[in-house]
Tab-separated table of C-alpha atoms in Angstrom:
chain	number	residue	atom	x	y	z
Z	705	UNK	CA	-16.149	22.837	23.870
Z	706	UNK	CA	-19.242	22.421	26.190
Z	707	UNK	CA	-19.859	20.588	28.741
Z	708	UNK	CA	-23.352	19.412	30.507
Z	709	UNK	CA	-22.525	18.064	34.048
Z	710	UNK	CA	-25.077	16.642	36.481
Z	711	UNK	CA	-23.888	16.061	40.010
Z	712	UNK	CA	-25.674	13.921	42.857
Z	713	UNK	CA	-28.681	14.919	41.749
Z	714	UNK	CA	-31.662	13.663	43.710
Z	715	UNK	CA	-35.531	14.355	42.288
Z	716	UNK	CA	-38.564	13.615	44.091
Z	717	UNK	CA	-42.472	13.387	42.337
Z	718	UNK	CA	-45.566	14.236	44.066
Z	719	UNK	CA	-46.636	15.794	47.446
Z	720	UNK	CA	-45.333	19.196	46.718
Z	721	UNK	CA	-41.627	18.292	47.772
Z	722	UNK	CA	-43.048	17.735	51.107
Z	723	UNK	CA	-43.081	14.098	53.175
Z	724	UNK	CA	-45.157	12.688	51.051
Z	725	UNK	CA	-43.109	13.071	47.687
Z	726	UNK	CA	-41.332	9.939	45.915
Z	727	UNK	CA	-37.535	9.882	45.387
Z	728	UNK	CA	-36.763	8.809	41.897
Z	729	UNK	CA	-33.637	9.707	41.292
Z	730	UNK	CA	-31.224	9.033	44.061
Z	731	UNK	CA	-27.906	10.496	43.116
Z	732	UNK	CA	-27.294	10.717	39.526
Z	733	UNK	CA	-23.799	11.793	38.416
Z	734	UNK	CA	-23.060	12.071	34.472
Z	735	UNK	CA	-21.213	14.533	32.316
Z	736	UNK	CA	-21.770	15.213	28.276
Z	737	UNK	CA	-19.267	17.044	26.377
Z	738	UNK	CA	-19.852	18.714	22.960
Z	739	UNK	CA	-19.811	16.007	19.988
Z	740	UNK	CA	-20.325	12.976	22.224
Z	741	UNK	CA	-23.298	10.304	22.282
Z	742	UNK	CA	-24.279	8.752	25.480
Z	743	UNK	CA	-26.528	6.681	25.594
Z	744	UNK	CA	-28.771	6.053	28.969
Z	745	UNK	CA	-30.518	2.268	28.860
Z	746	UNK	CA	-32.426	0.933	31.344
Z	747	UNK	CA	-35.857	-1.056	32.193
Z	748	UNK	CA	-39.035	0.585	32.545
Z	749	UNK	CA	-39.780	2.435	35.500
Z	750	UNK	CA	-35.609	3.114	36.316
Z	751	UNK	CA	-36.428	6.827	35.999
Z	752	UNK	CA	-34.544	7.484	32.872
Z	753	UNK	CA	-37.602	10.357	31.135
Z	754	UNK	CA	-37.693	11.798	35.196
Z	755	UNK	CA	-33.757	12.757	34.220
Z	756	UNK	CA	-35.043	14.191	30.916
Z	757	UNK	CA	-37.556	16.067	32.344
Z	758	UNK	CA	-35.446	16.908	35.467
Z	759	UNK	CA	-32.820	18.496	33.196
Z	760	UNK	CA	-35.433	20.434	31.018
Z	761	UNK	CA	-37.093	22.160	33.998
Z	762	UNK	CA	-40.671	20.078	34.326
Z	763	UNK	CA	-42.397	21.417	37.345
Z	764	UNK	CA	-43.913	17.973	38.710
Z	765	UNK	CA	-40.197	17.128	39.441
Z	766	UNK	CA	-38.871	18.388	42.218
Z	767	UNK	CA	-35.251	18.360	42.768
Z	768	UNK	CA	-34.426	17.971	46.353
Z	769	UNK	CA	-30.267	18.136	46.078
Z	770	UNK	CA	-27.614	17.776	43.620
Z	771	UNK	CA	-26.419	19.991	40.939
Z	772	UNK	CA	-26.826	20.286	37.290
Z	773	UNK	CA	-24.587	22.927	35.164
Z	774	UNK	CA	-24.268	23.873	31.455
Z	775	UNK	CA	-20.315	25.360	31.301
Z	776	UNK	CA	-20.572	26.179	34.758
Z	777	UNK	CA	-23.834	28.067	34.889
Z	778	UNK	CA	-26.975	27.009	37.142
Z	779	UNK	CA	-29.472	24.717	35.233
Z	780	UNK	CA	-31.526	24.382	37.987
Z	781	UNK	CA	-31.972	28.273	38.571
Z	782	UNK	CA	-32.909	29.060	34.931
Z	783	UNK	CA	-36.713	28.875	33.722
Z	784	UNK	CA	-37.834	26.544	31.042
Z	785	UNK	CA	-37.262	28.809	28.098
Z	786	UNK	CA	-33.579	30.061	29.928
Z	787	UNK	CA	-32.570	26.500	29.837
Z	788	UNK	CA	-33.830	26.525	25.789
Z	789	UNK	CA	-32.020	29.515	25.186
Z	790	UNK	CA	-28.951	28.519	26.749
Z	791	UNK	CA	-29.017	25.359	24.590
Z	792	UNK	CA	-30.754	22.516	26.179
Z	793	UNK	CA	-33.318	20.679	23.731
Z	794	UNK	CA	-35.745	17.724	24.755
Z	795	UNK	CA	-37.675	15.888	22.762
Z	796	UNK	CA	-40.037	14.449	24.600
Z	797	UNK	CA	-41.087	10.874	24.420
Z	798	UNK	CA	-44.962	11.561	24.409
Z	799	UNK	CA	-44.774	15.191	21.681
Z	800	UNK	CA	-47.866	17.170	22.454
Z	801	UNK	CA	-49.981	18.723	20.281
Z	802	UNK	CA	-50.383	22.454	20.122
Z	803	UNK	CA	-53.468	23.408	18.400
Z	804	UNK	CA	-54.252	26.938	17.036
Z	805	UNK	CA	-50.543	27.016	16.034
Z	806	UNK	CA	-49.159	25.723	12.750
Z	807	UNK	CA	-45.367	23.622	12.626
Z	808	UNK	CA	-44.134	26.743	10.337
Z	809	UNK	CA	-45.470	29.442	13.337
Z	810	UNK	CA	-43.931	27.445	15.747
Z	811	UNK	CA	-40.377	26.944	14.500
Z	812	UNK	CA	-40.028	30.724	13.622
Z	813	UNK	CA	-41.315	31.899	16.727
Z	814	UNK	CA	-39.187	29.452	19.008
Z	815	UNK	CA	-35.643	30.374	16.410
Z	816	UNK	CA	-36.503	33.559	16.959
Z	817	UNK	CA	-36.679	32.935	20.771
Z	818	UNK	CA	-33.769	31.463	20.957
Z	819	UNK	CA	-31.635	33.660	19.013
Z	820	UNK	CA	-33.124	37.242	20.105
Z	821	UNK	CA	-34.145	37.988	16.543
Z	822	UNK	CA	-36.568	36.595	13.087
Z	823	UNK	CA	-34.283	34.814	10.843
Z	824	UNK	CA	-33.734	35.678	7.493
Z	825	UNK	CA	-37.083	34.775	5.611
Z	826	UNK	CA	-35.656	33.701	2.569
Z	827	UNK	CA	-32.545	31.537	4.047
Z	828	UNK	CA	-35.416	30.346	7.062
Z	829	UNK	CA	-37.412	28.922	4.089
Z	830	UNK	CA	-34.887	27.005	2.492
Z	831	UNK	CA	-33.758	25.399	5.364
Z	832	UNK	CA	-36.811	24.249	6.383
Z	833	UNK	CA	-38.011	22.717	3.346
Z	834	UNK	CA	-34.344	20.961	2.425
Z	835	UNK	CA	-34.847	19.861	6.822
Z	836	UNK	CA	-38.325	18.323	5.693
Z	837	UNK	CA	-36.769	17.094	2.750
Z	838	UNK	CA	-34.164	14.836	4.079
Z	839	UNK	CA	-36.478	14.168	6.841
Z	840	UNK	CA	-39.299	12.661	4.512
Z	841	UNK	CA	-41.971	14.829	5.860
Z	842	UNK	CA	-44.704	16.359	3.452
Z	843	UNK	CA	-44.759	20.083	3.374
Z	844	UNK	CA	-48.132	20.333	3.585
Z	845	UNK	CA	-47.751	19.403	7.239
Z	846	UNK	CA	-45.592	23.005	7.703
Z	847	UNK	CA	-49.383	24.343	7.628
Z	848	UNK	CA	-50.863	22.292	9.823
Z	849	UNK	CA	-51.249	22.493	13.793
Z	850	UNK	CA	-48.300	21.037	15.546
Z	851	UNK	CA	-48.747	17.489	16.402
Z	852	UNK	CA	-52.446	17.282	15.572
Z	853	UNK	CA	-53.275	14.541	14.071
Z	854	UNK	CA	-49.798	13.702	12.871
Z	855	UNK	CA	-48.786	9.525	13.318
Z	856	UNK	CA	-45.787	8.517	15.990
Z	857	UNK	CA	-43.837	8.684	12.976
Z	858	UNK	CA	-44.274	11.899	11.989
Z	859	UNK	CA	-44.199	13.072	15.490
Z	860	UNK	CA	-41.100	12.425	15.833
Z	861	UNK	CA	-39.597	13.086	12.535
Z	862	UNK	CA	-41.052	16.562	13.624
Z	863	UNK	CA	-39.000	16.289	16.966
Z	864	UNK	CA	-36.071	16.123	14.596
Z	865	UNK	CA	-36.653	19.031	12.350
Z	866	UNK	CA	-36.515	21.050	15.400
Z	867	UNK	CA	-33.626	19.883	16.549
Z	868	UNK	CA	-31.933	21.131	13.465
Z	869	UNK	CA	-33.626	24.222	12.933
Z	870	UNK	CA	-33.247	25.281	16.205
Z	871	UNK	CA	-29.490	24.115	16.960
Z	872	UNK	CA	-28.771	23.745	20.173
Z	873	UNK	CA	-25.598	22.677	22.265
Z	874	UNK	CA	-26.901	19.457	23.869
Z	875	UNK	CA	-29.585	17.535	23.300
Z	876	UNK	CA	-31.919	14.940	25.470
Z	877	UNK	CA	-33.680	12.739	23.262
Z	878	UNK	CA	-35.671	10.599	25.857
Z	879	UNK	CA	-37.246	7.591	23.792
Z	880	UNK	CA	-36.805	8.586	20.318
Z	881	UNK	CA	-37.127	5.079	19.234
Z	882	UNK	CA	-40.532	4.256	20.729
Z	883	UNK	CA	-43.224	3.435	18.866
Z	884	UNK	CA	-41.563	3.957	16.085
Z	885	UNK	CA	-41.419	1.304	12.420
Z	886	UNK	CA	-38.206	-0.028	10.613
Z	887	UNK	CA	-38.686	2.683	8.351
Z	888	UNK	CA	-39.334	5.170	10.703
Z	889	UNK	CA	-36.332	4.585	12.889
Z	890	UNK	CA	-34.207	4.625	10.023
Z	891	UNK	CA	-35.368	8.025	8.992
Z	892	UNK	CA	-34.892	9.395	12.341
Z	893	UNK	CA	-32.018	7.979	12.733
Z	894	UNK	CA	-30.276	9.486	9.722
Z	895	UNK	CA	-31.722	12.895	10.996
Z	896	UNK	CA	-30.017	12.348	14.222
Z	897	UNK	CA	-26.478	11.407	12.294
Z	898	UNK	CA	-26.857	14.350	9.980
Z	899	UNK	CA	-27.043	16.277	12.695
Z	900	UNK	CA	-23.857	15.031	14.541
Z	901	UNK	CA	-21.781	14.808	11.227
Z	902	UNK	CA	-22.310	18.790	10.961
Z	903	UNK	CA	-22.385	19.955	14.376
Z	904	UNK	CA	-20.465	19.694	17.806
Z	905	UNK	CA	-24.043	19.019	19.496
Z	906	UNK	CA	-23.499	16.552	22.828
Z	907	UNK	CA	-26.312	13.914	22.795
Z	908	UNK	CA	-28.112	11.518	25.624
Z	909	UNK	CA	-30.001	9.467	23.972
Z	910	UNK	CA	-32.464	7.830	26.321
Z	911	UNK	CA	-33.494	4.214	25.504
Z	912	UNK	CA	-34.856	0.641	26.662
Z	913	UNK	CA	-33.563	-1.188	23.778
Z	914	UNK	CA	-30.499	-1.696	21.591
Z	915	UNK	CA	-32.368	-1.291	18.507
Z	916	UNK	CA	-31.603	2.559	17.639
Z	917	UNK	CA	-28.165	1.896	18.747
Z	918	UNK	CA	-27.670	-0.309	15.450
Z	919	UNK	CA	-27.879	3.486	13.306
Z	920	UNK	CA	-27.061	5.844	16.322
Z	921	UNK	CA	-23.944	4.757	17.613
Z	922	UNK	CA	-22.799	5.967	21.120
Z	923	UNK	CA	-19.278	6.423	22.572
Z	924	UNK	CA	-20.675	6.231	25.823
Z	925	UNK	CA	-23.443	3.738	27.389
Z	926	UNK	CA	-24.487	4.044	30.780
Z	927	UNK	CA	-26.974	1.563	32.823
Z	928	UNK	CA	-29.981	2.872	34.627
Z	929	UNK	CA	-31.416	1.498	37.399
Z	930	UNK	CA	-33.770	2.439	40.372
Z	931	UNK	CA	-32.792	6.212	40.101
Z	932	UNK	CA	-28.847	5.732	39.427
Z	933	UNK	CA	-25.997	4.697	36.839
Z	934	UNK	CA	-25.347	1.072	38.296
Z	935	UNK	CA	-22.608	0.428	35.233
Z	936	UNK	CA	-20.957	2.620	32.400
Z	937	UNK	CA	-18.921	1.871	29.389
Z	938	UNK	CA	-18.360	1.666	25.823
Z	939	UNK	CA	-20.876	0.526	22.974
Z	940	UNK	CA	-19.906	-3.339	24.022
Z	941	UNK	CA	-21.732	-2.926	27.058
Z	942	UNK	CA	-24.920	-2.420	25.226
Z	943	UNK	CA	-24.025	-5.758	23.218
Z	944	UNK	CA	-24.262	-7.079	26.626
Z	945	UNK	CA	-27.872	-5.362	27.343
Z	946	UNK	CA	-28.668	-6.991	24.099
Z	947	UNK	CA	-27.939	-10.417	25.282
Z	948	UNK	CA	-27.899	-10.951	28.502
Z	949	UNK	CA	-30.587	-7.767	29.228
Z	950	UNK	CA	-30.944	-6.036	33.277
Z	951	UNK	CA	-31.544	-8.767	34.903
Z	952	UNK	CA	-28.151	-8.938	36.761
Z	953	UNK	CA	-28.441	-5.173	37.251
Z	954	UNK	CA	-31.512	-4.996	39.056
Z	955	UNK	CA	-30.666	-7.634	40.842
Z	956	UNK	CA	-27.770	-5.827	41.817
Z	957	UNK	CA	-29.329	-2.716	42.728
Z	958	UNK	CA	-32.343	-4.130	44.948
Z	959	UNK	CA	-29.630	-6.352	47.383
């Protein structure tokens, strides 16, 4: 077993670190073991994607103290593609595009990457058709540029396919749900599940609504507000989001 561990961790945007930088997060403290969901809610602006990006190594995010560790080693110390290797995986809210380089490039470059050699060609290609398969996407879009062009939908549902093709140990998935149709969500959704039924991979799923919590379920829900987990529980405190929504939470937090 795993374990992801974030300790007082305080990150600051802007002015190079200096005096003039913004503290966002002011002391987060959360741990994700292999095979369990958490889910992070929150209202807009709380700082739930700075976490995401905090944890995956974004250089506009500066972190000023705290501590975050993947089986005891130093997150913070480790470059962008160290933290990949050693099994972190984001998928970002906003997916770039990358053009010049085609989705099938990309995933066999990055496997290969992370594991320190090509897979298998012939094994490779099966499981990425059968990933775009149950994923809905069109293999003609293995020969197109990543992201160009492609809808919110299909940006994501690419998101997806590369978190199973690239398998790592814990995954932030910061706002998978956004933008994203009935159908959509579903699809994604079922990815996501697939995903957990056949792996031990630890999960923080990073949402404002309850919606994607209806197919993903969590064991774990934890409230975000102004920079810090105000309230944690089970999945019936996001029945409570759903009902009675932040209000008393932010309330909380600004007295």
């Amino acid at each position: 077993m795993s374990t992801l561990e974030i300790l007082d961790l305080h990150v600051s945007v802007g002015g190079d670190g200096g005096e003039d930088a913004k503290e966002i997060l002011r002391g987060v403290n959360l741990t994700v073991a292999s095979g369990e969901t958490h889910a992070l809610m929150g209202p807009n602006g709380s700082g739930k994607s700075t976490l995401a990006y905090a944890i995956a190594g974004h250089p506009k995010y500066t972190v000023t103290s705290g501590t975050v560790t993947l089986d005891g080693e130093d997150v913070l110390s480790m470059s962008v593609d160290e933290r990949a290797r050693a099994g972190l995986f984001l998928a970002m809210q906003y997916p770039v595009e990358v053009p010049g380089v085609t989705v099938s490039n990309f995933l066999r470059t990055a496997k290969t990457a992370i594991d320190g050699k090509a897979p298998n060609l012939r094994q490779w290609l099966k499981d990425v058709r059968g990933a775009m398969s149950d994923l809905k996407i069109d293999p003609a879009f293995a020969e197109r540029n990543v992201n160009e062009g492609f809808s919110g939908g299909e940006k994501k549902r690419h998101e997806i396919l590369q978190l199973e093709l690239l398998g790592p140990r814990f995954a932030v998935l910061d706002e998978t749900d956004s933008g994203l149709d009935v159908d959509a969500l579903k699809i994604v959704s079922e990815g996501v599940n697939r995903i957990r039924e056949n792996t031990d991979l630890g999960i923080l799923l990073i949402t404002h609504y309850t919606r994607i919590l209806r197919y993903i379920k969590p064991q774990f829900v934890h409230v975000f507000v102004d920079g810090r987990i105000v309230e944690e529980g089970g999945p019936e405190l996001a029945d409570e989001l759903e009902e009675h929504g932040y209000d008393r939470f932010v309330t909380a937090a600004a007295s």
